[in-house]
């Protein structure tokens, strides 16, 4: 029997159960010695843990090309303005020309992979505080259908639209080089890279509109996903992934922030009451999605530190992942660590020697390629992994042991499950153990009160789903 414990300092300990040895840390020594194999584990072959490494992801992590991303950003900047209310009929200027070019580019990528992408536009006519007259808001998406689990969707998005100081100014030059041509260019490049592979789950690459006017594009796509009966597992919203020079004077091309909601926006009153007494305020699906992204970067990337920010978004601000969270879907924001506010939502000008405006000189294309790689490997790993477990529950009140249970899956790619635990004050999962293809596991002499627990699905190809925290607080699917 193989015991697998991660991120602990090794100490050799003799286990009399099988006359073997395993490596545990001091925390693991107190814990693992108390963990017993359940009686139904007579077939020891089911407890041979698959590798947690997929070597294909190393290739994906280095595949995005800065030169192609630069070309795409320059093309988007060349449309003059991409304001949601700008020209939609011109072939060279305005948001209409921009979205038609994006659609054509997705179609070109699809042609190169033998039609592997289904390119569609998803729009609606909206009117609101920042859209005074009825206006058509159109998203452009490319769908790479999964082979065995096509309804399960992981998504990368960026925003087409741009703006200057006046949010209603639809005519002034508004390059939007970083905000957010960088995110759209990233989605296009991720499609180029991942279209060379086939996946179990579906990947969606999305260019959204109407973000600056009130997150309209995200709302439209969230409604579309529901109408399509998509089982949305992850939305990676990329908004400003090109700047490395912060307003604070810091220049850094080796860190990225991932923002995630803690308590689910869509939580009901009954679910809130359950969470209040059992925990989970730091373990929403979105937050465990963020942890998954960081763990993949730690494994497959170099020179990139993922900073988990336990907040929906920057203080008092928002982004296009919010509509998906509001719809009850796991979604996070991926963006640069050091922002330059002189280059955001500004008319192009020079005042007191300071240059304002979101121009292309403010974009580091190598950095955008690096964050695109983070997205691509996160999408690929999750699309190759099985779906996260459902109906995860936990029991052990006034008991010396803790039992996790979950629904059995008919997904043939699931070869087993891995249970996780960490101290209640620790940010990331620190311990895990492969438990085989079962739907229940008991950790003997681990008091439920003293740790946080979760479970993930495991595939033979080395990919593991995000961890699911028990109860409605951590569920990925409604």
Tab-separated table of C-alpha atoms in Angstrom:
chain	number	residue	atom	x	y	z
A	1	UNK	CA	0.000	0.000	0.000
A	2	UNK	CA	1.373	3.430	-0.965
A	3	UNK	CA	0.755	6.394	1.303
A	4	UNK	CA	1.199	9.740	-0.471
A	5	UNK	CA	1.689	12.907	1.538
A	6	UNK	CA	2.693	16.219	0.005
A	7	UNK	CA	4.552	19.352	1.130
A	8	UNK	CA	5.944	18.056	4.400
A	9	UNK	CA	9.514	17.560	5.540
A	10	UNK	CA	10.365	13.875	5.278
A	11	UNK	CA	10.897	11.557	8.175
A	12	UNK	CA	11.266	7.800	7.838
A	13	UNK	CA	8.601	5.947	9.805
A	14	UNK	CA	8.044	2.194	10.084
A	15	UNK	CA	4.477	1.003	9.518
A	16	UNK	CA	3.827	-2.364	11.069
A	17	UNK	CA	0.712	-2.845	8.958
A	18	UNK	CA	2.671	-3.810	5.836
A	19	UNK	CA	6.243	-3.909	7.133
A	20	UNK	CA	7.035	-1.022	4.835
A	21	UNK	CA	8.145	2.543	5.146
A	22	UNK	CA	6.660	5.851	4.080
A	23	UNK	CA	7.772	9.459	4.254
A	24	UNK	CA	5.755	11.766	6.453
A	25	UNK	CA	6.283	15.130	8.072
A	26	UNK	CA	5.890	15.864	11.753
A	27	UNK	CA	2.297	16.913	11.107
A	28	UNK	CA	1.862	13.841	8.975
A	29	UNK	CA	3.350	11.660	11.740
A	30	UNK	CA	0.519	12.648	14.026
A	31	UNK	CA	-2.047	12.248	11.287
A	32	UNK	CA	-0.959	9.416	9.045
A	33	UNK	CA	-0.318	7.070	11.882
A	34	UNK	CA	-3.995	7.382	12.696
A	35	UNK	CA	-5.282	6.923	9.156
A	36	UNK	CA	-6.425	3.399	8.421
A	37	UNK	CA	-7.306	1.636	5.229
A	38	UNK	CA	-11.015	0.772	5.189
A	39	UNK	CA	-12.130	-2.824	5.102
A	40	UNK	CA	-13.273	-2.594	1.476
A	41	UNK	CA	-9.657	-2.086	0.312
A	42	UNK	CA	-8.886	-5.753	-0.049
A	43	UNK	CA	-7.725	-5.253	-3.638
A	44	UNK	CA	-4.488	-3.399	-3.055
A	45	UNK	CA	-4.089	-2.647	-6.765
A	46	UNK	CA	-6.841	-0.048	-6.480
A	47	UNK	CA	-4.600	1.892	-4.108
A	48	UNK	CA	-1.723	2.368	-6.517
A	49	UNK	CA	-1.905	6.115	-6.991
A	50	UNK	CA	-1.628	7.339	-10.589
A	51	UNK	CA	0.999	9.926	-11.370
A	52	UNK	CA	-0.038	13.497	-10.653
A	53	UNK	CA	2.053	14.748	-13.562
A	54	UNK	CA	1.058	15.117	-17.226
A	55	UNK	CA	4.165	15.848	-19.289
A	56	UNK	CA	2.050	17.370	-22.082
A	57	UNK	CA	1.441	20.344	-19.798
A	58	UNK	CA	5.140	21.229	-19.801
A	59	UNK	CA	4.909	21.726	-23.562
A	60	UNK	CA	1.718	23.772	-23.255
A	61	UNK	CA	3.342	25.960	-20.589
A	62	UNK	CA	6.011	27.091	-23.063
A	63	UNK	CA	3.981	27.132	-26.285
A	64	UNK	CA	2.419	30.643	-26.350
A	65	UNK	CA	4.452	32.997	-28.540
A	66	UNK	CA	5.007	36.626	-27.628
A	67	UNK	CA	5.356	37.635	-31.289
A	68	UNK	CA	1.916	36.334	-32.240
A	69	UNK	CA	0.401	38.013	-29.186
A	70	UNK	CA	2.092	41.302	-30.119
A	71	UNK	CA	0.634	41.102	-33.627
A	72	UNK	CA	-2.854	40.533	-32.250
A	73	UNK	CA	-2.608	43.422	-29.775
A	74	UNK	CA	-1.325	45.753	-32.500
A	75	UNK	CA	-4.236	44.735	-34.731
A	76	UNK	CA	-6.769	45.434	-31.974
A	77	UNK	CA	-5.150	48.778	-31.148
A	78	UNK	CA	-5.336	49.638	-34.847
A	79	UNK	CA	-9.133	49.805	-34.734
A	80	UNK	CA	-8.811	53.219	-33.070
A	81	UNK	CA	-11.457	52.640	-30.455
A	82	UNK	CA	-13.347	49.555	-29.411
A	83	UNK	CA	-15.841	51.368	-27.225
A	84	UNK	CA	-19.110	49.447	-26.895
A	85	UNK	CA	-20.998	52.403	-28.434
A	86	UNK	CA	-18.497	52.973	-31.248
A	87	UNK	CA	-18.902	52.357	-34.984
A	88	UNK	CA	-20.186	48.894	-35.886
A	89	UNK	CA	-20.338	49.201	-39.694
A	90	UNK	CA	-16.811	50.270	-40.623
A	91	UNK	CA	-14.377	47.593	-41.723
A	92	UNK	CA	-11.400	49.388	-40.186
A	93	UNK	CA	-12.538	51.370	-37.144
A	94	UNK	CA	-14.663	50.661	-34.088
A	95	UNK	CA	-15.867	47.679	-32.128
A	96	UNK	CA	-17.752	46.166	-35.066
A	97	UNK	CA	-14.555	45.840	-37.105
A	98	UNK	CA	-12.724	44.481	-34.057
A	99	UNK	CA	-15.217	41.738	-33.303
A	100	UNK	CA	-15.425	40.697	-36.974
A	101	UNK	CA	-11.632	40.407	-37.056
A	102	UNK	CA	-11.691	38.283	-33.889
A	103	UNK	CA	-14.349	36.038	-35.434
A	104	UNK	CA	-12.268	35.674	-38.594
A	105	UNK	CA	-9.174	34.849	-36.555
A	106	UNK	CA	-10.984	32.139	-34.591
A	107	UNK	CA	-12.221	30.719	-37.897
A	108	UNK	CA	-8.680	30.743	-39.301
A	109	UNK	CA	-7.442	28.846	-36.228
A	110	UNK	CA	-10.288	26.373	-36.648
A	111	UNK	CA	-9.407	25.794	-40.297
A	112	UNK	CA	-5.847	24.919	-39.276
A	113	UNK	CA	-7.105	22.246	-36.860
A	114	UNK	CA	-9.568	20.713	-39.298
A	115	UNK	CA	-12.634	22.540	-38.015
A	116	UNK	CA	-12.070	21.758	-34.333
A	117	UNK	CA	-13.586	25.087	-33.240
A	118	UNK	CA	-17.217	26.100	-33.519
A	119	UNK	CA	-17.171	29.904	-33.799
A	120	UNK	CA	-20.371	31.729	-32.857
A	121	UNK	CA	-21.489	35.219	-31.873
A	122	UNK	CA	-23.685	35.585	-28.818
A	123	UNK	CA	-25.382	38.933	-28.316
A	124	UNK	CA	-28.346	40.871	-27.074
A	125	UNK	CA	-29.749	44.395	-27.243
A	126	UNK	CA	-29.256	46.189	-23.935
A	127	UNK	CA	-29.907	49.574	-22.375
A	128	UNK	CA	-28.754	50.842	-19.000
A	129	UNK	CA	-26.951	53.486	-16.971
A	130	UNK	CA	-23.931	53.585	-19.295
A	131	UNK	CA	-25.848	52.624	-22.430
A	132	UNK	CA	-28.456	55.341	-22.867
A	133	UNK	CA	-29.952	53.986	-26.094
A	134	UNK	CA	-30.701	50.371	-27.038
A	135	UNK	CA	-27.411	48.904	-28.258
A	136	UNK	CA	-26.435	45.475	-29.501
A	137	UNK	CA	-23.699	43.924	-27.353
A	138	UNK	CA	-22.002	41.020	-29.138
A	139	UNK	CA	-19.564	38.418	-27.820
A	140	UNK	CA	-17.414	36.244	-30.063
A	141	UNK	CA	-16.723	32.737	-28.762
A	142	UNK	CA	-14.940	29.659	-30.069
A	143	UNK	CA	-16.013	26.273	-28.721
A	144	UNK	CA	-13.638	23.306	-28.729
A	145	UNK	CA	-15.982	20.418	-27.964
A	146	UNK	CA	-14.870	17.742	-25.555
A	147	UNK	CA	-14.818	14.171	-26.820
A	148	UNK	CA	-16.266	12.323	-23.826
A	149	UNK	CA	-17.790	15.031	-21.613
A	150	UNK	CA	-18.849	17.840	-23.984
A	151	UNK	CA	-21.334	19.524	-21.638
A	152	UNK	CA	-18.618	20.197	-19.052
A	153	UNK	CA	-17.008	23.547	-19.879
A	154	UNK	CA	-13.872	25.423	-18.875
A	155	UNK	CA	-13.563	28.924	-20.280
A	156	UNK	CA	-10.998	31.677	-20.847
A	157	UNK	CA	-12.265	35.184	-21.504
A	158	UNK	CA	-10.978	38.649	-22.353
A	159	UNK	CA	-12.814	41.917	-23.097
A	160	UNK	CA	-13.023	43.465	-26.553
A	161	UNK	CA	-14.154	46.947	-25.542
A	162	UNK	CA	-11.987	49.900	-24.516
A	163	UNK	CA	-12.564	53.367	-23.047
A	164	UNK	CA	-10.989	56.727	-22.209
A	165	UNK	CA	-11.654	59.033	-19.243
A	166	UNK	CA	-15.309	59.635	-20.102
A	167	UNK	CA	-17.014	56.239	-20.069
A	168	UNK	CA	-19.578	57.520	-22.595
A	169	UNK	CA	-16.976	58.833	-25.080
A	170	UNK	CA	-17.315	56.477	-28.043
A	171	UNK	CA	-15.264	58.435	-30.598
A	172	UNK	CA	-11.918	59.459	-29.057
A	173	UNK	CA	-8.871	57.329	-29.742
A	174	UNK	CA	-8.964	54.500	-27.176
A	175	UNK	CA	-6.256	51.912	-27.904
A	176	UNK	CA	-7.046	49.690	-24.907
A	177	UNK	CA	-3.722	47.959	-25.452
A	178	UNK	CA	-3.519	46.402	-22.014
A	179	UNK	CA	-7.157	46.902	-20.999
A	180	UNK	CA	-8.032	44.676	-22.613
A	181	UNK	CA	-6.473	43.809	-25.939
A	182	UNK	CA	-4.013	41.770	-23.885
A	183	UNK	CA	-6.791	39.502	-22.588
A	184	UNK	CA	-8.338	38.990	-26.025
A	185	UNK	CA	-4.932	38.292	-27.569
A	186	UNK	CA	-4.344	35.771	-24.798
A	187	UNK	CA	-7.600	33.962	-25.580
A	188	UNK	CA	-6.702	33.821	-29.281
A	189	UNK	CA	-3.233	32.479	-28.533
A	190	UNK	CA	-4.589	29.899	-26.097
A	191	UNK	CA	-6.887	28.699	-28.878
A	192	UNK	CA	-3.925	28.360	-31.237
A	193	UNK	CA	-2.002	26.304	-28.695
A	194	UNK	CA	-4.793	24.050	-27.390
A	195	UNK	CA	-6.459	23.425	-30.754
A	196	UNK	CA	-3.582	21.044	-31.435
A	197	UNK	CA	-4.942	18.674	-28.752
A	198	UNK	CA	-8.149	16.803	-28.036
A	199	UNK	CA	-9.786	16.986	-24.620
A	200	UNK	CA	-12.448	15.170	-22.646
A	201	UNK	CA	-14.223	18.332	-21.543
A	202	UNK	CA	-15.103	21.363	-23.655
A	203	UNK	CA	-12.942	24.499	-23.778
A	204	UNK	CA	-14.506	27.875	-24.645
A	205	UNK	CA	-12.426	30.870	-25.725
A	206	UNK	CA	-14.457	34.058	-25.299
A	207	UNK	CA	-14.062	37.676	-26.375
A	208	UNK	CA	-16.666	39.631	-24.425
A	209	UNK	CA	-18.160	43.075	-25.077
A	210	UNK	CA	-19.753	45.715	-22.890
A	211	UNK	CA	-17.451	45.254	-19.890
A	212	UNK	CA	-16.739	48.941	-19.317
A	213	UNK	CA	-20.426	49.817	-19.662
A	214	UNK	CA	-21.611	47.409	-16.968
A	215	UNK	CA	-20.424	43.793	-17.504
A	216	UNK	CA	-23.110	43.189	-20.118
A	217	UNK	CA	-21.173	40.666	-22.183
A	218	UNK	CA	-20.561	38.403	-19.196
A	219	UNK	CA	-24.240	38.426	-18.289
A	220	UNK	CA	-25.160	37.544	-21.859
A	221	UNK	CA	-22.698	34.647	-22.000
A	222	UNK	CA	-23.720	33.345	-18.556
A	223	UNK	CA	-27.330	33.241	-19.765
A	224	UNK	CA	-26.218	31.513	-22.971
A	225	UNK	CA	-24.300	28.882	-20.989
A	226	UNK	CA	-27.424	28.153	-18.975
A	227	UNK	CA	-29.558	27.900	-22.115
A	228	UNK	CA	-27.027	25.456	-23.598
A	229	UNK	CA	-27.133	23.334	-20.422
A	230	UNK	CA	-23.393	23.762	-20.044
A	231	UNK	CA	-21.895	22.402	-16.845
A	232	UNK	CA	-19.527	25.316	-16.300
A	233	UNK	CA	-16.609	24.195	-14.147
A	234	UNK	CA	-14.320	27.203	-14.513
A	235	UNK	CA	-14.252	30.703	-15.974
A	236	UNK	CA	-10.824	32.348	-16.190
A	237	UNK	CA	-11.402	36.057	-16.742
A	238	UNK	CA	-8.270	37.747	-18.069
A	239	UNK	CA	-8.414	41.504	-17.648
A	240	UNK	CA	-5.096	43.321	-18.064
A	241	UNK	CA	-2.365	40.711	-18.416
A	242	UNK	CA	0.301	42.848	-20.088
A	243	UNK	CA	1.647	45.491	-17.716
A	244	UNK	CA	4.763	44.918	-15.584
A	245	UNK	CA	5.483	48.520	-14.443
A	246	UNK	CA	3.348	49.492	-11.457
A	247	UNK	CA	2.217	52.943	-10.350
A	248	UNK	CA	4.181	52.150	-7.182
A	249	UNK	CA	7.460	52.018	-9.098
A	250	UNK	CA	7.712	48.226	-9.000
A	251	UNK	CA	8.737	46.519	-12.235
A	252	UNK	CA	8.056	42.788	-12.095
A	253	UNK	CA	7.388	40.235	-14.813
A	254	UNK	CA	7.308	37.151	-12.593
A	255	UNK	CA	4.097	37.407	-10.576
A	256	UNK	CA	0.384	37.316	-11.273
A	257	UNK	CA	-2.714	37.798	-9.150
A	258	UNK	CA	-5.693	35.458	-9.102
A	259	UNK	CA	-8.784	36.937	-7.434
A	260	UNK	CA	-11.598	34.707	-6.195
A	261	UNK	CA	-14.797	35.077	-4.222
A	262	UNK	CA	-14.883	33.468	-0.761
A	263	UNK	CA	-18.542	33.088	0.132
A	264	UNK	CA	-20.536	32.297	-2.999
A	265	UNK	CA	-22.532	35.249	-4.313
A	266	UNK	CA	-25.397	32.868	-5.153
A	267	UNK	CA	-25.587	31.350	-1.677
A	268	UNK	CA	-29.105	30.915	-0.277
A	269	UNK	CA	-30.156	31.774	3.272
A	270	UNK	CA	-30.268	28.094	4.243
A	271	UNK	CA	-26.842	27.496	2.734
A	272	UNK	CA	-25.473	30.503	4.587
A	273	UNK	CA	-26.768	29.118	7.868
A	274	UNK	CA	-25.137	25.742	7.173
A	275	UNK	CA	-21.841	27.398	6.284
A	276	UNK	CA	-21.966	29.581	9.395
A	277	UNK	CA	-21.866	26.527	11.628
A	278	UNK	CA	-19.731	24.162	9.523
A	279	UNK	CA	-17.265	26.471	7.749
A	280	UNK	CA	-16.484	26.996	4.090
A	281	UNK	CA	-16.255	30.775	3.876
A	282	UNK	CA	-12.766	30.323	2.424
A	283	UNK	CA	-13.540	27.300	0.249
A	284	UNK	CA	-15.970	28.251	-2.487
A	285	UNK	CA	-15.548	26.513	-5.828
A	286	UNK	CA	-14.004	29.719	-7.177
A	287	UNK	CA	-11.437	29.791	-4.394
A	288	UNK	CA	-10.491	26.144	-4.915
A	289	UNK	CA	-10.300	26.853	-8.646
A	290	UNK	CA	-7.775	29.584	-7.830
A	291	UNK	CA	-5.794	27.151	-5.689
A	292	UNK	CA	-5.795	24.673	-8.577
A	293	UNK	CA	-4.391	27.299	-10.931
A	294	UNK	CA	-1.597	28.084	-8.484
A	295	UNK	CA	-0.718	24.420	-7.990
A	296	UNK	CA	-0.433	23.951	-11.757
A	297	UNK	CA	1.863	26.971	-12.068
A	298	UNK	CA	4.030	25.653	-9.237
A	299	UNK	CA	4.361	22.306	-11.022
A	300	UNK	CA	4.654	23.226	-14.687
A	301	UNK	CA	5.946	26.804	-14.933
A	302	UNK	CA	9.158	28.568	-14.010
A	303	UNK	CA	9.694	32.170	-12.951
A	304	UNK	CA	6.028	32.795	-12.176
A	305	UNK	CA	4.651	33.267	-8.690
A	306	UNK	CA	0.868	33.053	-8.438
A	307	UNK	CA	-0.466	35.402	-5.776
A	308	UNK	CA	-3.821	34.190	-4.478
A	309	UNK	CA	-5.884	37.231	-3.528
A	310	UNK	CA	-8.771	36.254	-1.279
A	311	UNK	CA	-11.110	38.941	-2.576
A	312	UNK	CA	-13.618	39.024	-5.416
A	313	UNK	CA	-11.643	41.727	-7.215
A	314	UNK	CA	-9.517	44.772	-6.521
A	315	UNK	CA	-10.909	46.905	-3.710
A	316	UNK	CA	-14.191	48.479	-4.764
A	317	UNK	CA	-13.777	47.430	-8.402
A	318	UNK	CA	-15.156	44.688	-10.618
A	319	UNK	CA	-14.640	42.568	-13.706
A	320	UNK	CA	-16.287	40.175	-16.090
A	321	UNK	CA	-16.006	37.166	-13.795
A	322	UNK	CA	-18.659	38.704	-11.541
A	323	UNK	CA	-21.671	37.873	-13.768
A	324	UNK	CA	-20.632	34.232	-13.726
A	325	UNK	CA	-20.270	34.267	-9.929
A	326	UNK	CA	-23.695	35.881	-9.705
A	327	UNK	CA	-25.047	33.014	-11.805
A	328	UNK	CA	-23.584	30.554	-9.301
A	329	UNK	CA	-20.635	29.523	-11.497
A	330	UNK	CA	-16.966	29.155	-10.482
A	331	UNK	CA	-15.030	32.113	-11.890
A	332	UNK	CA	-11.819	33.960	-11.094
A	333	UNK	CA	-9.926	36.993	-12.348
A	334	UNK	CA	-6.356	36.593	-13.602
A	335	UNK	CA	-4.339	39.794	-13.976
A	336	UNK	CA	-1.011	41.524	-13.550
A	337	UNK	CA	0.246	42.177	-10.014
A	338	UNK	CA	1.429	45.774	-10.507
A	339	UNK	CA	-1.101	48.109	-12.103
A	340	UNK	CA	-0.375	51.526	-13.579
A	341	UNK	CA	-3.466	53.666	-13.102
A	342	UNK	CA	-2.082	56.346	-15.432
A	343	UNK	CA	-2.674	53.859	-18.240
A	344	UNK	CA	-6.212	52.857	-17.289
A	345	UNK	CA	-9.387	54.678	-18.356
A	346	UNK	CA	-7.419	57.757	-19.435
A	347	UNK	CA	-7.416	60.136	-22.364
A	348	UNK	CA	-4.105	59.986	-24.215
A	349	UNK	CA	-2.127	63.051	-23.080
A	350	UNK	CA	0.954	64.298	-21.269
A	351	UNK	CA	0.498	66.358	-18.101
A	352	UNK	CA	3.305	67.573	-15.843
A	353	UNK	CA	5.669	65.215	-17.596
A	354	UNK	CA	3.426	62.184	-16.985
A	355	UNK	CA	2.158	60.220	-19.990
A	356	UNK	CA	-1.427	59.025	-19.705
A	357	UNK	CA	-3.304	56.532	-21.830
A	358	UNK	CA	-3.519	52.794	-22.488
A	359	UNK	CA	-1.062	52.670	-25.364
A	360	UNK	CA	0.867	49.718	-26.720
A	361	UNK	CA	4.149	50.928	-25.225
A	362	UNK	CA	2.736	49.881	-21.851
A	363	UNK	CA	2.444	46.200	-22.794
A	364	UNK	CA	5.140	43.597	-22.193
A	365	UNK	CA	4.388	40.890	-24.756
A	366	UNK	CA	6.578	38.259	-23.119
A	367	UNK	CA	4.678	38.722	-19.870
A	368	UNK	CA	1.344	38.409	-21.682
A	369	UNK	CA	2.604	35.177	-23.240
A	370	UNK	CA	3.541	33.897	-19.785
A	371	UNK	CA	0.082	34.577	-18.350
A	372	UNK	CA	-1.493	33.096	-21.473
A	373	UNK	CA	0.506	29.937	-20.750
A	374	UNK	CA	-0.879	29.877	-17.212
A	375	UNK	CA	-4.379	29.965	-18.670
A	376	UNK	CA	-3.665	27.370	-21.321
A	377	UNK	CA	-2.251	24.775	-18.951
A	378	UNK	CA	-5.094	25.432	-16.472
A	379	UNK	CA	-7.693	24.901	-19.187
A	380	UNK	CA	-5.941	21.808	-20.533
A	381	UNK	CA	-5.448	20.130	-17.170
A	382	UNK	CA	-9.062	20.622	-16.183
A	383	UNK	CA	-10.382	19.524	-19.566
A	384	UNK	CA	-8.255	16.359	-19.384
A	385	UNK	CA	-9.160	15.709	-15.748
A	386	UNK	CA	-12.537	14.284	-14.737
A	387	UNK	CA	-15.249	16.548	-13.389
A	388	UNK	CA	-14.931	17.475	-9.707
A	389	UNK	CA	-16.881	15.157	-7.398
A	390	UNK	CA	-20.504	15.983	-6.642
A	391	UNK	CA	-22.647	15.660	-3.519
A	392	UNK	CA	-19.608	15.801	-1.260
A	393	UNK	CA	-20.558	15.508	2.400
A	394	UNK	CA	-18.674	15.188	5.658
A	395	UNK	CA	-19.488	13.557	8.987
A	396	UNK	CA	-17.742	13.193	12.316
A	397	UNK	CA	-19.386	15.425	14.839
A	398	UNK	CA	-18.436	14.430	18.433
A	399	UNK	CA	-16.398	11.578	16.977
A	400	UNK	CA	-12.683	10.723	16.899
A	401	UNK	CA	-12.796	10.215	13.122
A	402	UNK	CA	-13.891	12.079	9.989
A	403	UNK	CA	-15.708	10.542	7.030
A	404	UNK	CA	-15.963	12.078	3.576
A	405	UNK	CA	-18.581	10.814	1.118
A	406	UNK	CA	-19.387	11.719	-2.477
A	407	UNK	CA	-21.486	10.528	-5.401
A	408	UNK	CA	-20.121	7.723	-7.557
A	409	UNK	CA	-19.318	8.825	-11.092
A	410	UNK	CA	-20.052	6.942	-14.290
A	411	UNK	CA	-17.240	8.837	-16.025
A	412	UNK	CA	-14.869	6.126	-17.240
A	413	UNK	CA	-11.891	8.497	-17.014
A	414	UNK	CA	-12.209	8.507	-13.219
A	415	UNK	CA	-9.754	5.943	-11.834
A	416	UNK	CA	-10.065	7.045	-8.229
A	417	UNK	CA	-10.220	9.901	-5.779
A	418	UNK	CA	-7.840	11.839	-3.595
A	419	UNK	CA	-8.828	13.276	-0.201
A	420	UNK	CA	-7.232	16.487	1.028
A	421	UNK	CA	-6.843	18.232	4.344
A	422	UNK	CA	-5.178	21.281	5.817
A	423	UNK	CA	-5.129	23.208	9.073
A	424	UNK	CA	-7.918	25.750	9.371
A	425	UNK	CA	-5.509	28.702	9.249
A	426	UNK	CA	-3.549	27.507	6.209
A	427	UNK	CA	-4.276	29.043	2.805
A	428	UNK	CA	-3.564	26.074	0.528
A	429	UNK	CA	-4.080	22.312	0.669
A	430	UNK	CA	-1.055	20.780	2.364
A	431	UNK	CA	-1.859	17.047	2.659
A	432	UNK	CA	-3.528	14.581	0.358
A	433	UNK	CA	-3.988	10.846	0.008
A	434	UNK	CA	-5.137	8.691	-2.886
A	435	UNK	CA	-7.972	6.433	-1.691
A	436	UNK	CA	-8.917	4.478	-4.817
A	437	UNK	CA	-12.194	4.266	-6.676
A	438	UNK	CA	-14.548	4.467	-3.715
A	439	UNK	CA	-17.262	6.897	-2.712
A	440	UNK	CA	-16.443	7.167	0.980
A	441	UNK	CA	-13.350	7.328	3.109
A	442	UNK	CA	-12.757	7.595	6.840
A	443	UNK	CA	-9.737	9.292	8.384
A	444	UNK	CA	-9.467	7.569	11.751
A	445	UNK	CA	-8.509	9.659	14.775
A	446	UNK	CA	-8.698	12.904	12.797
A	447	UNK	CA	-11.169	15.115	14.620
A	448	UNK	CA	-13.440	16.935	12.190
A	449	UNK	CA	-13.145	20.220	14.096
A	450	UNK	CA	-9.397	20.624	13.675
A	451	UNK	CA	-8.939	20.514	9.893
A	452	UNK	CA	-10.554	21.507	6.613
A	453	UNK	CA	-11.245	18.682	4.171
A	454	UNK	CA	-11.963	18.101	0.502
A	455	UNK	CA	-11.931	15.528	-2.272
A	456	UNK	CA	-10.914	15.519	-5.948
A	457	UNK	CA	-11.373	13.203	-8.924
A	458	UNK	CA	-8.297	11.526	-10.408
A	459	UNK	CA	-7.577	10.478	-14.000
A	460	UNK	CA	-4.994	7.968	-15.186
A	461	UNK	CA	-3.377	10.644	-17.370
A	462	UNK	CA	-1.981	12.503	-14.366
A	463	UNK	CA	-4.641	15.196	-14.097
A	464	UNK	CA	-6.695	15.834	-10.988
A	465	UNK	CA	-9.824	17.950	-10.670
A	466	UNK	CA	-10.000	20.960	-8.359
A	467	UNK	CA	-10.660	20.073	-4.740
A	468	UNK	CA	-14.291	20.145	-3.629
A	469	UNK	CA	-15.092	21.309	-0.116
A	470	UNK	CA	-18.054	19.458	1.447
A	471	UNK	CA	-21.546	20.882	1.239
A	472	UNK	CA	-23.123	23.645	-0.832
A	473	UNK	CA	-20.352	26.071	0.178
A	474	UNK	CA	-17.797	24.274	-1.978
A	475	UNK	CA	-19.891	22.622	-4.711
A	476	UNK	CA	-18.812	23.242	-8.305
A	477	UNK	CA	-22.141	22.351	-9.849
A	478	UNK	CA	-25.638	23.285	-8.723
